[in-house]
Coordinates of N, CA and C in Angstrom, one line a residue:
X217 N -51.0 81.5 -42.0 CA -50.6 80.6 -42.9 C -48.9 80.4 -42.9
X218 N -48.4 81.5 -42.8 CA -46.6 81.3 -42.4 C -46.3 80.7 -41.1
X219 N -47.3 80.7 -40.0 CA -47.2 80.1 -39.0 C -47.3 78.5 -38.9
X220 N -48.3 78.1 -39.8 CA -48.6 76.7 -40.1 C -47.6 76.1 -41.2
X221 N -47.1 76.9 -41.9 CA -45.7 76.6 -42.7 C -44.7 75.9 -42.1
X222 N -44.4 77.1 -41.0 CA -43.1 76.9 -40.1 C -43.3 75.6 -39.3
X223 N -44.5 75.4 -38.9 CA -44.5 74.0 -37.8 C -44.4 73.0 -39.0
X224 N -44.8 72.9 -40.0 CA -44.9 71.7 -40.8 C -43.6 71.5 -41.4
X225 N -42.7 72.6 -41.6 CA -41.2 72.4 -42.0 C -40.5 71.7 -40.8
X226 N -40.9 72.4 -39.6 CA -40.3 71.8 -38.4 C -40.1 70.4 -38.0
X227 N -41.5 70.0 -38.0 CA -41.9 68.1 -38.2 C -41.1 67.8 -39.0
X228 N -41.2 68.4 -40.5 CA -40.6 67.4 -41.5 C -39.2 67.0 -41.3
X229 N -38.2 68.2 -40.9 CA -36.8 68.0 -40.4 C -36.4 67.2 -39.4
X230 N -37.5 67.2 -38.6 CA -37.3 66.5 -37.0 C -37.2 65.2 -36.9
X231 N -38.5 64.6 -37.9 CA -38.4 63.2 -37.9 C -37.0 62.2 -38.4
X232 N -36.2 62.7 -39.5 CA -35.0 62.2 -39.9 C -34.0 62.2 -38.8
X233 N -34.1 63.5 -38.1 CA -33.0 63.6 -37.3 C -33.1 62.7 -36.0
X234 N -34.5 62.5 -35.7 CA -34.6 61.6 -34.6 C -34.3 60.2 -34.9
X235 N -34.8 59.8 -36.2 CA -34.2 58.3 -36.4 C -32.8 58.4 -37.0
X236 N -32.0 59.2 -37.3 CA -30.4 59.1 -37.1 C -29.9 59.1 -36.0
X237 N -30.7 59.5 -34.9 CA -30.0 59.6 -33.6 C -30.1 58.1 -33.0
X238 N -31.4 57.8 -33.5 CA -31.7 56.3 -32.8 C -30.8 55.3 -33.2
X239 N -30.6 55.6 -34.7 CA -29.6 54.4 -35.3 C -28.2 54.8 -34.7
X240 N -27.6 55.8 -34.4 CA -26.5 56.0 -34.0 C -26.3 55.6 -32.8
X241 N -27.4 55.6 -32.0 CA -27.2 55.0 -30.3 C -27.1 53.4 -30.6
X242 N -27.8 52.7 -31.7 CA -27.9 51.5 -31.8 C -26.6 50.7 -32.3
X243 N -25.9 51.6 -33.0 CA -24.2 51.3 -33.7 C -23.5 51.3 -32.3
X244 N -23.5 52.2 -31.3 CA -22.8 52.3 -30.0 C -22.8 51.4 -29.3
X245 N -24.4 50.9 -29.0 CA -24.7 49.6 -28.3 C -24.2 48.4 -28.7
X246 N -24.1 48.2 -30.1 CA -23.6 46.8 -30.4 C -22.1 47.0 -30.3
X247 N -21.3 48.2 -30.4 CA -20.1 48.2 -30.6 C -19.6 47.9 -28.9
X248 N -20.1 48.5 -27.8 CA -19.9 48.4 -26.6 C -20.5 47.1 -25.7
X249 N -21.6 46.2 -26.4 CA -21.7 45.3 -25.7 C -20.9 44.3 -25.7
X250 N -20.7 43.5 -24.4 CA -19.6 42.5 -24.3 C -20.1 41.4 -25.1
X251 N -18.9 40.6 -25.6 CA -19.6 39.4 -26.7 C -19.3 37.8 -25.5
X252 N -20.3 37.2 -25.4 CA -20.2 36.2 -24.5 C -19.6 35.1 -25.3
X253 N -18.5 34.6 -25.0 CA -17.9 33.8 -25.3 C -18.0 32.4 -24.4
X254 N -18.5 31.0 -25.2 CA -18.6 29.8 -24.3 C -17.6 29.7 -23.3
X255 N -17.8 29.0 -22.3 CA -16.8 28.5 -21.4 C -16.1 27.3 -21.6
X256 N -14.9 27.1 -21.7 CA -14.2 26.1 -21.8 C -14.3 25.0 -21.0
X257 N -14.5 23.7 -21.2 CA -14.9 22.6 -20.1 C -13.8 22.2 -19.6
X258 N -13.7 22.0 -18.4 CA -12.4 21.5 -17.5 C -12.3 20.1 -17.8
X259 N -11.2 19.4 -18.3 CA -11.0 17.9 -18.3 C -10.4 17.7 -17.0
X260 N -11.3 16.8 -16.1 CA -10.7 16.2 -14.9 C -10.7 14.9 -15.2
X261 N -10.7 14.3 -16.4 CA -10.8 12.8 -16.6 C -9.7 12.1 -16.4
X262 N -8.5 12.6 -16.3 CA -7.3 12.1 -16.3 C -6.9 11.9 -14.7
X263 N -7.1 10.5 -13.9 CA -6.3 10.8 -12.8 C -5.5 9.4 -12.8
X264 N -4.6 9.6 -11.8 CA -3.6 8.5 -11.9 C -3.8 7.6 -10.3
X265 N -4.0 6.2 -10.8 CA -4.3 5.5 -9.5 C -3.4 4.2 -9.6
X266 N -2.6 4.7 -8.8 CA -1.2 3.5 -8.5 C -1.6 2.6 -7.3
X267 N -1.4 1.5 -7.4 CA -1.5 0.3 -6.5 C -0.6 -0.8 -6.6
X268 N 0.2 -0.9 -5.7 CA 1.2 -1.8 -5.4 C 1.1 -3.0 -4.9
X269 N 1.2 -4.2 -5.3 CA 0.8 -5.3 -4.6 C 1.9 -5.6 -3.7
X270 N 1.8 -6.0 -2.7 CA 2.6 -6.5 -1.5 C 2.8 -7.9 -1.5
X271 N 3.9 -8.3 -1.5 CA 4.4 -9.4 -1.2 C 5.5 -9.8 -0.1
X272 N 6.0 -10.8 0.4 CA 7.1 -11.1 1.1 C 7.5 -11.3 2.4
X273 N 8.3 -10.9 2.8 CA 8.7 -11.3 4.4 C 8.8 -10.2 5.4
X274 N 9.4 -10.5 6.2 CA 10.1 -9.5 7.0 C 10.4 -8.1 6.7
X275 N 10.5 -7.3 7.6 CA 10.7 -5.9 7.1 C 12.3 -5.6 7.6
X276 N 13.2 -5.4 6.6 CA 14.3 -5.1 7.3 C 14.6 -4.2 6.1
X277 N 14.1 -3.3 5.5 CA 14.8 -2.4 4.7 C 15.0 -1.1 4.8
X278 N 16.5 -0.7 4.3 CA 16.8 0.7 4.5 C 16.4 1.6 3.4
X279 N 16.0 0.6 2.5 CA 15.9 1.5 1.0 C 14.3 1.2 0.7
X280 N 13.8 0.7 1.4 CA 12.1 0.5 1.1 C 11.5 1.6 1.3
X281 N 11.1 2.3 0.2 CA 10.1 3.3 0.3 C 8.7 3.1 0.7
X282 N 7.8 4.1 0.7 CA 6.7 3.9 1.4 C 5.6 3.2 0.3
X283 N 4.5 2.3 0.4 CA 3.8 1.7 -0.6 C 3.1 2.7 -1.1
X284 N 2.7 2.5 -2.4 CA 2.0 3.7 -3.1 C 0.9 2.8 -3.6
X285 N -0.2 3.0 -2.5 CA -1.6 2.5 -2.7 C -2.2 3.3 -3.6
X286 N -3.5 3.2 -3.6 CA -4.4 4.1 -4.4 C -4.3 5.5 -4.1
X287 N -3.7 6.6 -5.3 CA -3.8 7.8 -4.9 C -4.7 8.4 -6.1
X288 N -5.6 9.3 -5.2 CA -6.4 10.1 -6.7 C -6.9 11.5 -6.3
X289 N -6.5 12.4 -7.2 CA -6.4 14.1 -7.0 C -7.5 14.6 -7.8
X290 N -8.1 15.5 -7.5 CA -9.1 16.4 -8.1 C -8.5 17.6 -8.1
X291 N -8.3 18.1 -9.6 CA -7.9 19.6 -9.8 C -8.9 20.6 -10.1
X292 N -9.2 21.8 -9.7 CA -9.5 22.8 -10.3 C -9.5 23.2 -11.6
X293 N -10.2 24.1 -12.3 CA -10.0 24.4 -13.6 C -8.8 25.3 -13.7
X294 N -8.4 26.3 -12.7 CA -7.6 27.2 -12.7 C -6.1 26.7 -12.4
X295 N -5.9 25.2 -12.0 CA -4.7 24.6 -11.5 C -3.7 24.9 -12.7
X296 N -2.5 25.5 -12.3 CA -1.5 25.4 -13.2 C -0.9 24.1 -13.2
X297 N -0.7 23.4 -14.3 CA 0.2 22.1 -14.2 C 1.8 22.4 -14.2
X298 N 2.2 23.4 -14.5 CA 3.8 23.7 -14.7 C 4.2 24.2 -13.5
X299 N 3.3 24.5 -12.3 CA 3.9 25.0 -11.4 C 4.2 23.7 -10.3
X300 N 3.7 22.5 -10.6 CA 4.0 21.4 -9.8 C 4.6 20.0 -10.6
X301 N 5.6 19.5 -10.3 CA 5.9 18.4 -11.3 C 5.1 17.3 -11.1
X302 N 4.7 17.1 -9.4 CA 3.9 16.1 -9.4 C 2.6 15.9 -10.0
X303 N 2.2 16.9 -10.6 CA 0.9 17.1 -11.5 C 1.2 16.6 -12.4
X304 N 2.2 16.8 -13.0 CA 2.4 16.3 -14.4 C 2.7 14.8 -14.3
X305 N 3.0 14.0 -13.3 CA 3.5 13.0 -13.1 C 2.0 12.4 -13.0
X306 N 1.3 12.9 -12.4 CA -0.1 12.6 -11.9 C -1.2 12.1 -13.0
X307 N -0.8 13.1 -14.1 CA -1.7 13.3 -15.6 C -1.1 12.4 -16.9
X308 N 0.3 12.0 -16.3 CA 1.0 11.4 -17.1 C 0.5 9.9 -17.5
X309 N 0.5 9.5 -18.6 CA 0.0 8.4 -19.4 C 1.1 7.1 -18.7
X310 N 2.4 7.5 -18.6 CA 3.2 6.5 -18.0 C 3.8 7.1 -17.0
X311 N 3.4 7.1 -15.8 CA 4.2 7.8 -14.6 C 5.1 7.0 -14.2
X312 N 6.1 7.6 -13.5 CA 7.2 6.6 -13.1 C 6.7 5.5 -11.8
X313 N 7.2 4.3 -12.3 CA 6.9 3.2 -11.3 C 7.4 3.2 -10.0
X314 N 6.6 3.4 -8.9 CA 7.0 3.8 -7.5 C 7.9 2.2 -7.0
X315 N 8.5 2.2 -6.1 CA 9.0 1.3 -5.6 C 8.3 0.7 -4.3
X316 N 8.1 -0.7 -4.4 CA 7.0 -1.5 -3.5 C 7.9 -1.8 -2.4
X317 N 7.2 -1.8 -1.2 CA 7.7 -2.4 0.4 C 7.2 -3.6 0.4
X318 N 6.8 -4.3 -0.6 CA 6.0 -5.6 -0.4 C 7.3 -6.6 -0.8
X319 N 7.3 -7.5 -0.3 CA 8.2 -8.6 -0.7 C 7.5 -10.1 -0.7
X320 N 8.1 -10.8 -2.0 CA 7.5 -12.0 -2.5 C 8.1 -13.1 -1.5
X321 N 7.4 -14.3 -1.6 CA 8.1 -15.5 -0.9 C 8.3 -16.6 -2.0
X322 N 9.3 -17.2 -1.6 CA 9.3 -18.7 -2.6 C 9.7 -19.6 -2.2
X323 N 9.6 -21.0 -2.6 CA 10.0 -22.1 -1.8 C 11.4 -22.4 -1.8
X324 N 12.0 -22.5 -0.5 CA 13.4 -23.0 -0.3 C 13.8 -24.3 -1.0
X325 N 15.0 -24.3 -1.5 CA 15.5 -25.9 -1.7 C 16.0 -26.7 -0.4
X326 N 16.1 -26.0 0.8 CA 16.6 -26.7 2.0 C 15.3 -26.9 2.9
X327 N 16.0 -27.9 3.7 CA 14.9 -28.2 4.9 C 13.6 -29.0 4.9
X328 N 13.5 -29.6 3.4 CA 12.2 -30.3 3.3 C 12.0 -31.4 4.2
X329 N 10.8 -31.8 4.7 CA 10.7 -32.8 5.5 C 9.6 -33.8 5.0
X330 N 9.1 -35.0 5.4 CA 8.4 -36.0 4.8 C 6.9 -35.7 5.5
X331 N 6.2 -35.7 4.8 CA 4.6 -35.8 5.2 C 4.2 -36.7 6.1
X332 N 3.5 -36.4 7.4 CA 3.3 -37.4 8.1 C 4.0 -37.4 9.3
X333 N 5.4 -37.0 9.2 CA 6.5 -37.1 10.5 C 5.7 -36.2 11.4
X334 N 6.2 -36.6 12.5 CA 6.1 -35.8 14.1 C 7.0 -34.7 13.8
X335 N 6.3 -33.4 14.2 CA 7.2 -32.3 14.3 C 8.0 -32.4 15.7
X336 N 7.5 -32.8 16.9 CA 8.2 -33.4 17.9 C 7.7 -34.4 18.7
X337 N 8.8 -35.0 18.7 CA 8.4 -36.5 19.2 C 7.3 -36.5 20.4
X338 N 6.6 -37.4 20.3 CA 5.5 -37.4 21.6 C 4.3 -36.2 21.5
X339 N 4.3 -35.5 20.4 CA 3.5 -34.5 20.4 C 2.4 -34.8 19.2
X340 N 1.4 -34.2 18.9 CA 0.5 -34.7 18.1 C 0.8 -33.7 16.7
X341 N 1.3 -32.7 16.5 CA 1.6 -31.8 15.5 C 2.7 -32.7 14.4
X342 N 2.1 -32.6 13.0 CA 2.6 -33.2 12.1 C 3.0 -32.3 11.0
X343 N 3.9 -33.0 10.0 CA 4.5 -32.2 8.9 C 3.5 -32.3 7.9
X344 N 2.9 -31.2 7.1 CA 2.0 -31.6 6.2 C 2.2 -30.6 5.1
X345 N 2.0 -31.0 3.6 CA 2.1 -30.1 2.7 C 1.0 -29.3 2.6
X346 N 1.3 -27.8 2.5 CA 0.2 -26.6 2.4 C -0.6 -27.0 1.1
X347 N -2.1 -26.5 1.2 CA -2.7 -26.6 0.0 C -3.5 -24.9 -0.3
X348 N -2.5 -24.1 0.0 CA -3.0 -22.6 -0.7 C -2.0 -22.3 -1.4
X349 N -2.0 -21.0 -2.3 CA -1.3 -20.5 -3.2 C -0.5 -19.4 -2.7
X350 N 0.7 -19.7 -2.2 CA 1.7 -18.8 -1.9 C 2.0 -17.4 -2.3
X351 N 1.4 -17.3 -3.7 CA 1.6 -15.8 -4.0 C 0.7 -14.9 -3.6
X352 N -0.4 -15.3 -3.0 CA -1.4 -14.5 -2.4 C -0.9 -14.0 -0.9
X353 N 0.1 -14.4 -0.4 CA 0.8 -14.1 0.8 C 1.8 -13.2 0.5
X354 N 1.2 -12.1 1.3 CA 2.2 -10.6 1.0 C 2.5 -10.1 2.5
X355 N 4.0 -9.9 2.4 CA 4.6 -9.6 3.6 C 4.9 -8.1 3.2
X356 N 4.4 -7.0 4.1 CA 4.6 -5.5 3.7 C 5.7 -5.0 4.8
X357 N 6.7 -4.5 4.1 CA 7.9 -3.7 5.4 C 7.6 -2.4 5.4
X358 N 7.1 -2.1 6.5 CA 6.7 -0.4 6.6 C 8.0 0.3 7.3
X359 N 8.8 -0.3 8.0 CA 9.9 0.1 8.6 C 11.1 0.6 7.8
X360 N 11.3 2.0 7.7 CA 12.3 2.4 7.0 C 13.6 2.6 7.7
X361 N 14.6 2.4 6.8 CA 16.0 2.7 7.5 C 16.5 1.4 8.8
X362 N 15.7 0.2 8.2 CA 16.1 -0.8 9.1 C 17.6 -1.0 9.6
X363 N 17.9 -1.0 10.7 CA 19.6 -1.4 10.6 C 19.5 -2.8 11.8
X364 N 20.8 -3.0 11.9 CA 20.9 -4.4 12.4 C 20.4 -4.3 14.0
X365 N 20.7 -3.1 14.7 CA 20.3 -3.0 16.1 C 18.5 -3.0 16.2
X366 N 17.8 -2.9 15.1 CA 16.6 -3.0 15.3 C 16.0 -4.2 15.3
X367 N 16.9 -5.4 15.2 CA 16.5 -6.6 15.2 C 16.5 -7.5 16.6
X368 N 16.0 -8.4 16.8 CA 15.9 -9.1 18.0 C 17.1 -10.1 18.2
X369 N 18.1 -9.7 19.5 CA 19.3 -10.8 19.5 C 18.7 -12.0 20.2
X370 N 19.1 -13.2 19.6 CA 18.6 -14.1 19.9 C 19.4 -14.9 21.4
X371 N 18.7 -16.0 21.9 CA 19.0 -16.3 23.1 C 19.9 -17.5 22.6
X372 N 19.9 -17.9 21.7 CA 20.7 -19.2 21.2 C 21.0 -18.8 20.0
X373 N 22.1 -19.2 19.1 CA 22.4 -19.5 18.1 C 23.2 -17.9 17.5
X374 N 23.5 -17.6 16.4 CA 24.0 -16.2 15.9 C 23.3 -15.5 14.9
X375 N 22.3 -15.7 14.7 CA 21.4 -15.3 13.8 C 20.4 -14.4 14.7
X376 N 20.0 -13.2 14.2 CA 19.2 -12.1 14.8 C 17.7 -12.5 14.2
X377 N 16.8 -12.1 14.9 CA 15.4 -12.3 14.5 C 14.7 -11.3 14.2
X378 N 13.3 -12.0 13.9 CA 12.4 -11.0 13.6 C 11.0 -11.8 14.4
X379 N 9.9 -11.2 14.9 CA 8.9 -11.8 15.6 C 7.7 -11.8 14.7
X380 N 7.0 -13.1 14.5 CA 5.9 -12.9 13.6 C 4.7 -13.4 14.7
X381 N 3.8 -12.7 14.6 CA 2.6 -12.9 15.9 C 1.4 -12.7 15.0
X382 N 0.5 -13.6 15.0 CA -1.1 -13.8 14.4 C -2.2 -13.7 15.6
X383 N -2.8 -12.8 15.4 CA -3.9 -12.8 16.4 C -5.0 -12.2 15.7
X384 N -6.3 -12.8 16.0 CA -7.5 -12.9 15.4 C -7.2 -12.7 13.9
X385 N -6.5 -13.5 13.1 CA -6.1 -13.7 11.7 C -5.3 -12.5 10.9
X386 N -4.7 -11.7 12.1 CA -4.3 -10.4 11.7 C -2.5 -10.8 11.9
X387 N -1.2 -10.4 11.1 CA -0.2 -11.0 11.4 C 0.7 -9.7 11.3
X388 N 1.5 -9.5 12.4 CA 2.2 -8.3 12.5 C 3.8 -8.8 12.9
X389 N 4.7 -8.0 12.2 CA 5.9 -8.4 12.5 C 6.7 -7.3 13.3
X390 N 7.4 -7.7 14.4 CA 8.1 -7.0 15.1 C 9.3 -7.0 15.3
X391 N 10.5 -6.0 15.9 CA 11.8 -6.3 16.0 C 12.2 -6.0 17.4
X392 N 13.2 -5.4 17.5 CA 13.9 -5.2 18.9 C 12.9 -4.9 20.1
X393 N 13.6 -5.8 21.2 CA 12.5 -5.7 22.4 C 13.0 -4.9 23.5
X394 N 12.4 -4.2 24.2 CA 13.1 -3.6 25.4 C 13.0 -4.6 26.5
X395 N 13.5 -4.4 27.7 CA 13.8 -5.3 28.7 C 12.3 -5.6 29.2
X396 N 11.7 -6.8 29.6 CA 10.7 -7.3 29.9 C 9.5 -6.9 29.2
X397 N 9.7 -6.7 27.9 CA 8.8 -6.4 26.9 C 8.3 -7.8 26.1
X398 N 6.9 -7.8 26.1 CA 6.6 -9.2 25.1 C 7.0 -9.0 23.7
X399 N 7.0 -10.1 23.1 CA 7.7 -10.2 21.9 C 7.1 -9.4 20.9
X400 N 5.7 -9.4 20.9 CA 4.8 -8.6 20.1 C 4.8 -7.0 20.2
X401 N 5.3 -6.9 21.4 CA 5.4 -5.3 21.6 C 6.9 -4.4 21.3
X402 N 7.5 -5.2 20.5 CA 8.6 -4.6 20.1 C 8.5 -3.6 18.9
X403 N 9.5 -3.0 18.3 CA 9.6 -2.3 17.3 C 8.9 -2.7 16.2
X404 N 8.0 -1.8 15.6 CA 6.7 -2.4 14.4 C 7.8 -2.1 13.1
X405 N 7.6 -3.8 12.7 CA 8.4 -3.5 11.3 C 7.6 -3.7 10.0
X406 N 6.6 -4.5 10.2 CA 5.5 -4.7 8.9 C 4.4 -5.8 9.4
X407 N 3.7 -6.1 8.3 CA 2.6 -7.1 8.6 C 2.6 -8.0 7.4
X408 N 1.7 -9.2 7.7 CA 1.8 -10.1 6.6 C 0.0 -10.2 6.2
X409 N -0.1 -10.1 4.8 CA -1.4 -10.5 4.6 C -1.6 -11.7 3.3
X410 N -2.8 -12.3 3.3 CA -3.3 -13.2 2.3 C -3.0 -14.4 3.2
X411 N -2.7 -15.0 4.5 CA -2.7 -15.9 5.0 C -4.0 -16.6 5.1
X412 N -4.1 -18.1 4.9 CA -5.6 -18.6 5.0 C -5.7 -18.4 6.4
X413 N -7.2 -18.8 7.0 CA -7.6 -18.8 8.2 C -6.7 -19.7 9.0
X414 N -6.4 -19.6 10.1 CA -5.7 -20.4 11.3 C -4.3 -20.8 10.9
X415 N -3.7 -19.9 9.9 CA -2.3 -20.1 9.6 C -1.5 -19.1 10.1
X416 N -0.3 -19.4 10.3 CA 0.5 -18.2 11.0 C 2.0 -18.8 10.2
X417 N 3.0 -17.8 10.5 CA 4.3 -18.1 10.1 C 5.2 -18.7 11.4
X418 N 6.0 -19.7 11.4 CA 6.9 -20.1 12.1 C 8.5 -20.3 11.9
X419 N 9.2 -20.4 12.9 CA 10.6 -20.6 12.7 C 11.1 -22.0 11.8
X420 N 11.7 -22.2 10.9 CA 12.2 -23.1 9.8 C 12.7 -24.4 10.6
X421 N 13.5 -24.0 11.5 CA 14.4 -25.1 12.1 C 13.7 -25.5 13.4
X422 N 13.2 -24.9 14.0 CA 12.4 -25.0 15.3 C 10.7 -24.5 15.3
X423 N 10.1 -25.0 14.4 CA 8.8 -24.4 14.1 C 7.9 -24.3 15.2
X424 N 8.0 -25.5 16.0 CA 7.1 -25.2 17.4 C 8.1 -24.9 19.1
X425 N 7.2 -24.7 19.8 CA 7.9 -24.5 21.3 C 6.8 -25.0 22.3
X426 N 7.3 -25.3 23.4 CA 5.9 -25.6 24.5 C 6.5 -25.1 25.7
X427 N 5.3 -24.1 26.2 CA 5.6 -23.3 27.3 C 5.9 -24.1 28.5
X428 N 6.7 -23.6 29.3 CA 7.1 -24.2 30.5 C 5.7 -24.3 31.7
X429 N 5.1 -23.1 31.4 CA 4.0 -22.7 32.1 C 2.6 -23.1 31.7
X430 N 2.8 -24.0 30.3 CA 1.6 -24.6 30.0 C 1.3 -26.0 30.6
X431 N 0.5 -26.2 31.5 CA 0.5 -27.5 32.2 C 0.1 -28.8 31.1
X432 N -0.5 -28.3 30.2 CA -1.0 -29.5 29.2 C 0.2 -29.5 28.4
X433 N 1.3 -28.8 27.9 CA 2.3 -29.1 27.2 C 1.9 -28.7 25.9
X434 N 1.2 -27.9 25.4 CA 0.6 -27.7 24.1 C 1.6 -26.9 23.2
X435 N 1.8 -27.9 22.0 CA 2.7 -27.0 21.3 C 2.5 -26.1 20.2
X436 N 3.4 -25.1 20.4 CA 2.5 -23.7 19.8 C 3.6 -23.3 18.7
X437 N 3.2 -22.3 17.7 CA 4.2 -22.1 16.6 C 5.3 -21.0 17.2
X438 N 6.4 -21.1 16.9 CA 7.8 -20.4 17.4 C 7.9 -19.5 16.3
X439 N 7.2 -18.2 16.7 CA 7.2 -17.0 15.7 C 8.7 -16.2 15.6
X440 N 9.6 -16.5 16.2 CA 11.0 -15.9 16.2 C 11.5 -16.6 14.9
X441 N 11.9 -15.5 13.8 CA 12.3 -16.3 12.5 C 13.6 -15.6 12.2
X442 N 14.7 -16.5 12.0 CA 16.0 -15.9 11.7 C 16.2 -15.2 10.7
X443 N 17.1 -14.2 10.9 CA 17.5 -13.1 9.6 C 18.9 -13.8 9.2
X444 N 19.0 -14.0 8.1 CA 20.1 -14.6 7.4 C 20.5 -13.3 6.3
X445 N 22.2 -13.2 6.3 CA 22.7 -12.4 5.3 C 22.9 -13.1 4.0
X446 N 22.5 -12.8 3.0 CA 22.5 -13.4 1.3 C 23.5 -12.3 0.7
X447 N 24.5 -12.5 0.4 CA 25.5 -11.6 0.0 C 25.3 -10.2 0.5
X448 N 24.7 -9.2 -0.2 CA 24.6 -8.0 0.3 C 22.9 -7.8 0.7
X449 N 22.3 -9.0 1.0 CA 20.9 -8.9 1.1 C 20.5 -9.6 2.5
X450 N 19.4 -9.2 3.0 CA 18.8 -10.0 4.4 C 17.7 -10.7 3.9
X451 N 17.9 -11.9 4.2 CA 16.9 -12.9 4.0 C 16.2 -13.6 5.2
X452 N 15.0 -14.1 4.9 CA 14.4 -15.2 6.3 C 13.9 -16.0 5.5
X453 N 13.8 -17.2 6.5 CA 13.3 -18.5 6.0 C 12.4 -19.0 7.2
X454 N 11.2 -19.9 6.8 CA 10.2 -19.8 7.7 C 9.5 -21.1 7.1
X455 N 8.5 -21.7 8.1 CA 7.7 -22.7 7.7 C 6.1 -22.0 8.1
X456 N 5.1 -22.7 7.5 CA 3.9 -22.3 7.8 C 3.3 -23.0 9.0
X457 N 2.5 -22.5 10.0 CA 1.9 -23.3 11.0 C 0.4 -23.2 10.6
X458 N -0.4 -24.3 10.7 CA -1.8 -24.2 10.9 C -2.3 -25.0 12.1
X459 N -3.2 -24.1 12.9 CA -3.8 -24.6 14.2 C -5.1 -25.2 13.4
X460 N -5.4 -26.4 14.2 CA -6.5 -27.4 14.1 C -7.3 -27.4 15.3
X461 N -8.3 -26.6 15.6 CA -9.1 -27.0 16.7 C -9.7 -28.0 16.7
X462 N -9.6 -29.0 17.7 CA -9.8 -30.5 17.9 C -9.3 -31.2 17.1
X463 N -8.1 -31.0 16.4 CA -7.5 -32.1 15.9 C -5.8 -31.7 15.7
X464 N -5.1 -32.5 14.8 CA -3.6 -32.1 14.9 C -3.3 -30.9 14.4
X465 N -2.7 -30.1 14.6 CA -1.9 -29.0 14.2 C -1.0 -29.5 13.3
X466 N -0.4 -28.8 12.1 CA 0.3 -29.1 11.1 C 1.4 -28.1 10.9
X467 N 2.3 -28.5 10.6 CA 3.5 -27.4 9.9 C 3.9 -28.0 8.6
X468 N 4.3 -26.9 7.6 CA 4.5 -27.2 6.3 C 6.0 -28.1 6.2
X469 N 5.9 -29.1 5.0 CA 6.8 -29.8 4.7 C 8.1 -29.0 4.4
X470 N 7.8 -28.3 3.8 CA 8.6 -27.0 2.9 C 9.0 -26.0 3.9
X471 N 10.3 -25.5 3.5 CA 10.6 -24.0 4.1 C 10.5 -23.1 2.8
X472 N 10.1 -21.9 3.5 CA 10.1 -20.8 2.3 C 10.7 -19.7 2.7
X473 N 11.3 -19.0 1.7 CA 12.3 -17.7 2.1 C 11.7 -16.3 1.3
X474 N 12.4 -15.2 1.8 CA 12.2 -14.0 1.3 C 13.1 -13.0 1.6
X475 N 13.7 -12.5 0.6 CA 14.7 -11.3 0.6 C 14.1 -10.2 1.1
X476 N 14.2 -9.8 2.3 CA 13.5 -8.6 3.0 C 14.2 -7.3 2.8
X477 N 15.5 -7.3 2.2 CA 16.0 -6.0 2.1 C 17.8 -6.4 1.4

């Protein structure tokens, strides 16, 4: 009976001890178990899309900075904005306004001709008013630090020139030529967009020329455009030429101009 009593007492005191031990382990687990915190979402919604309209004329700009077309950057969650000023500008609600390399054109008060007059006596081309919005014509100047020596030296006259060449409805602006080089092969200056189909840019005073090699004597647009000094600026003046297949080609009655530098 004493043996049975000892066994019973051992069982009685063991149960609370096991329960207490389990309770203590639970507490330790609750203390050491890491707390799951919700991940903060990354805000990539702010992007900066800068686009600049391009307008204008030839490219003679020393101070013309590169065009800021569309720019979009995506940054990861751990990017530190303080490390890069550009990042602050990118996410700014009012980023610094970039300098455009596009030049606008406007109607000149000089050199107007009468509609219907012949451009060259004995040739079919006539002067005619244009029928499109000139604000859509954009001249982009890509050449930076343009200098006087980058321009074309004229065969006649004192004004240096730039050459405007339209091919397959794309107009390029070129500068200085090397010996025996074609006019469109000179220094790349810029381009023109927004011209209606079959239109190109021609010299204001002598918009047409006739090649001696052309047996038919066809009048073509003279793409050599004079560059003039206007105070501290450089300016070009020109006319619009339209090729009419099977009909009379036309030259704008008005002269147009643009400050290019």
